[in-house]
Every structure is written in structure tokens, then in C-alpha cells.
Amino acid sequence: MTFARLVLAAAALAILAACASVPMAATERDFAAKEFAKPSRGKAALYVYRNESIAGTVKMSLQLDGALLGETGPRTFHWVTLAPGKHTLVGKAENESVVKFIAASGQNVFVWQEVKMGILSAENRLELVDEQAGRAGVAECEMAEASAN
């Protein structure tokens, strides 16, 4: 009976671990993103980070201007270049969180995806943060592979 419980517990852990995994970017891209270089003229960069471990089994999707950017898991971030101008970022979990921002040429924009426990699952809240807070948050994370680059 004990062996059966052990097998069941191992299977449950494997399922939970699989739920939280998101495709990860190559280590070289992670290091490059964490240099926080200013984007080239005519471009801006967006960093979206989730530096919390709460709701570690829950993936949350991100949409940038209506297109899938990728998914976040605990302690992950996305880094993508984009055209300067107005943009809309949507985080989807049990709820939807929307942040609208204007990216200037040569600017790094940082958005924190805060995670809270909801009624049935985790909820998210997107918040624009300053560069100092953004760099610190990204430094705690590993880069997830974006769906769109």
C-alpha cells in the first residue's frame, strides 16, 4: 500500500511540475537580455517579468497588441523588441489584466506581472515599473521563449 501511495504522489508531482513549465530561451539570450542595453534607434524593448513563486503550477499567457507573446511561469521573464508608440499588453490567468503604455525609441519598458491567489486559480496584475525595479526583478528570473519576436 505504501508503494502505491509513493507512486501516486510521484505522478501528482510530475503533473504539477509539467503544468508550470514554459519553453525557456537559450542561456545566451538570457544573458544578453540582462545586459539591459538600450535598443537601437527606431526600436524599443519590453521586459515582462514574473519574479514570484506563488502559484508555481500556473502558467499565464501574455498578449502584446493582440498577438501571443508567450507564457510565464514562476520566476520567468520575456524580452522583446518593438516599434516605438502605443502598445497594449494583456495578461491572462483566472482574470485578465491590461496595461497600456507608450514606448519611446531607445527605451526599455518594464512590466511586472504580479500574481495573487484568486477564487479558483491564480490571478495576475500587470504594472508598469521604473527601470531600477524592473532590472532587479528581471535579474531574479530566467528568460522564457517568446512566441513572437
XYZ file of C-alpha atoms in Angstrom:
149
model
C 0.000 0.000 0.000
C 2.844 2.400 0.816
C 4.439 1.809 -2.590
C 1.149 2.659 -4.333
C 0.919 5.933 -2.397
C 4.500 6.769 -3.287
C 3.827 6.152 -6.984
C 0.660 8.253 -6.816
C 2.489 11.107 -5.084
C 5.308 10.991 -7.652
C 2.800 11.068 -10.509
C 0.996 14.034 -8.959
C 4.268 15.935 -8.562
C 5.216 15.207 -12.166
C 1.886 16.538 -13.391
C 2.188 19.684 -11.288
C 5.744 20.294 -12.448
C 4.700 19.898 -16.076
C 1.897 22.412 -15.625
C 4.321 25.120 -14.560
C 6.946 24.588 -17.224
C 7.182 27.043 -20.080
C 9.625 26.902 -23.012
C 12.869 28.552 -21.942
C 15.173 30.674 -24.083
C 18.815 29.821 -24.648
C 21.172 30.852 -21.858
C 22.975 33.244 -24.228
C 19.738 35.159 -24.868
C 19.057 35.306 -21.120
C 22.497 36.838 -20.516
C 22.094 39.280 -23.431
C 18.726 40.460 -22.141
C 20.167 41.046 -18.675
C 22.743 43.481 -20.076
C 19.812 45.914 -20.422
C 21.386 47.605 -23.435
C 19.358 50.427 -24.906
C 17.561 49.310 -28.078
C 18.837 50.599 -31.395
C 17.371 53.783 -32.805
C 13.867 53.247 -34.091
C 13.218 50.387 -31.646
C 12.116 49.960 -28.042
C 12.359 46.924 -25.780
C 9.768 45.400 -23.481
C 10.604 43.288 -20.442
C 7.711 41.481 -18.732
C 8.716 39.622 -15.597
C 7.082 37.385 -13.021
C 9.544 37.139 -10.145
C 7.301 35.351 -7.675
C 6.975 31.660 -6.914
C 3.340 31.903 -5.772
C 1.014 29.800 -7.933
C 4.054 27.991 -9.254
C 1.938 25.411 -11.047
C 0.057 28.015 -13.084
C 1.158 29.310 -16.481
C -0.144 32.704 -17.542
C -0.294 33.885 -21.126
C 0.726 37.298 -22.403
C -0.609 39.054 -25.480
C 1.100 42.089 -26.966
C -1.052 44.173 -29.298
C -3.409 41.235 -29.830
C -0.712 38.649 -30.676
C 0.514 35.918 -28.343
C 3.824 36.954 -26.781
C 4.273 33.800 -24.718
C 3.599 32.266 -21.329
C 5.069 32.980 -17.935
C 5.815 30.590 -15.141
C 7.306 31.334 -11.754
C 10.497 33.423 -11.935
C 10.432 33.908 -15.714
C 10.575 36.932 -17.984
C 10.046 37.870 -21.613
C 12.152 40.320 -23.599
C 11.045 41.544 -26.989
C 11.881 44.484 -29.246
C 9.033 46.535 -30.620
C 8.322 49.661 -32.606
C 8.032 52.897 -30.656
C 4.490 54.052 -29.988
C 1.338 52.925 -28.203
C 1.054 49.301 -27.127
C -1.329 47.104 -25.151
C -0.185 44.175 -23.027
C -2.730 41.680 -21.684
C -2.002 39.067 -19.024
C -4.425 36.150 -18.869
C -4.994 33.920 -15.857
C -8.232 33.478 -13.908
C -8.640 37.155 -14.786
C -7.379 39.499 -17.490
C -5.073 42.372 -16.656
C -4.373 45.097 -19.194
C -1.644 47.711 -19.249
C -1.320 50.308 -21.996
C 1.964 52.097 -22.496
C 3.858 54.305 -24.911
C 7.351 53.093 -25.762
C 9.882 55.658 -26.936
C 12.701 54.913 -29.364
C 15.741 53.630 -27.453
C 13.710 52.945 -24.298
C 13.476 49.814 -22.170
C 9.953 49.373 -20.763
C 9.430 47.137 -17.720
C 6.153 45.476 -16.694
C 5.788 43.380 -13.546
C 3.270 40.538 -13.613
C 2.124 40.273 -10.015
C 0.449 37.018 -9.023
C -2.326 36.728 -6.436
C -4.414 33.753 -5.452
C -7.939 34.032 -6.828
C -11.105 32.120 -6.073
C -10.360 29.090 -8.255
C -6.848 29.739 -9.501
C -4.189 32.429 -9.653
C -4.926 35.960 -10.813
C -2.466 38.370 -12.356
C -1.972 42.115 -12.316
C 0.279 43.899 -14.784
C 2.041 47.010 -13.554
C 4.481 49.368 -15.278
C 7.564 49.790 -13.091
C 10.617 52.031 -13.280
C 13.884 50.803 -14.732
C 15.565 50.220 -11.362
C 12.743 47.985 -10.086
C 12.451 46.295 -13.476
C 16.131 45.421 -13.710
C 16.101 43.992 -10.187
C 13.004 41.902 -10.949
C 14.353 40.574 -14.244
C 17.661 39.669 -12.573
C 15.756 37.226 -10.320
C 14.239 35.414 -13.312
C 15.146 33.238 -16.279
C 14.110 34.121 -19.811
C 11.156 32.270 -21.296
C 10.959 31.736 -25.037
C 8.649 34.240 -26.681
C 6.086 33.099 -29.229
C 6.628 36.280 -31.260
C 9.918 38.108 -31.721
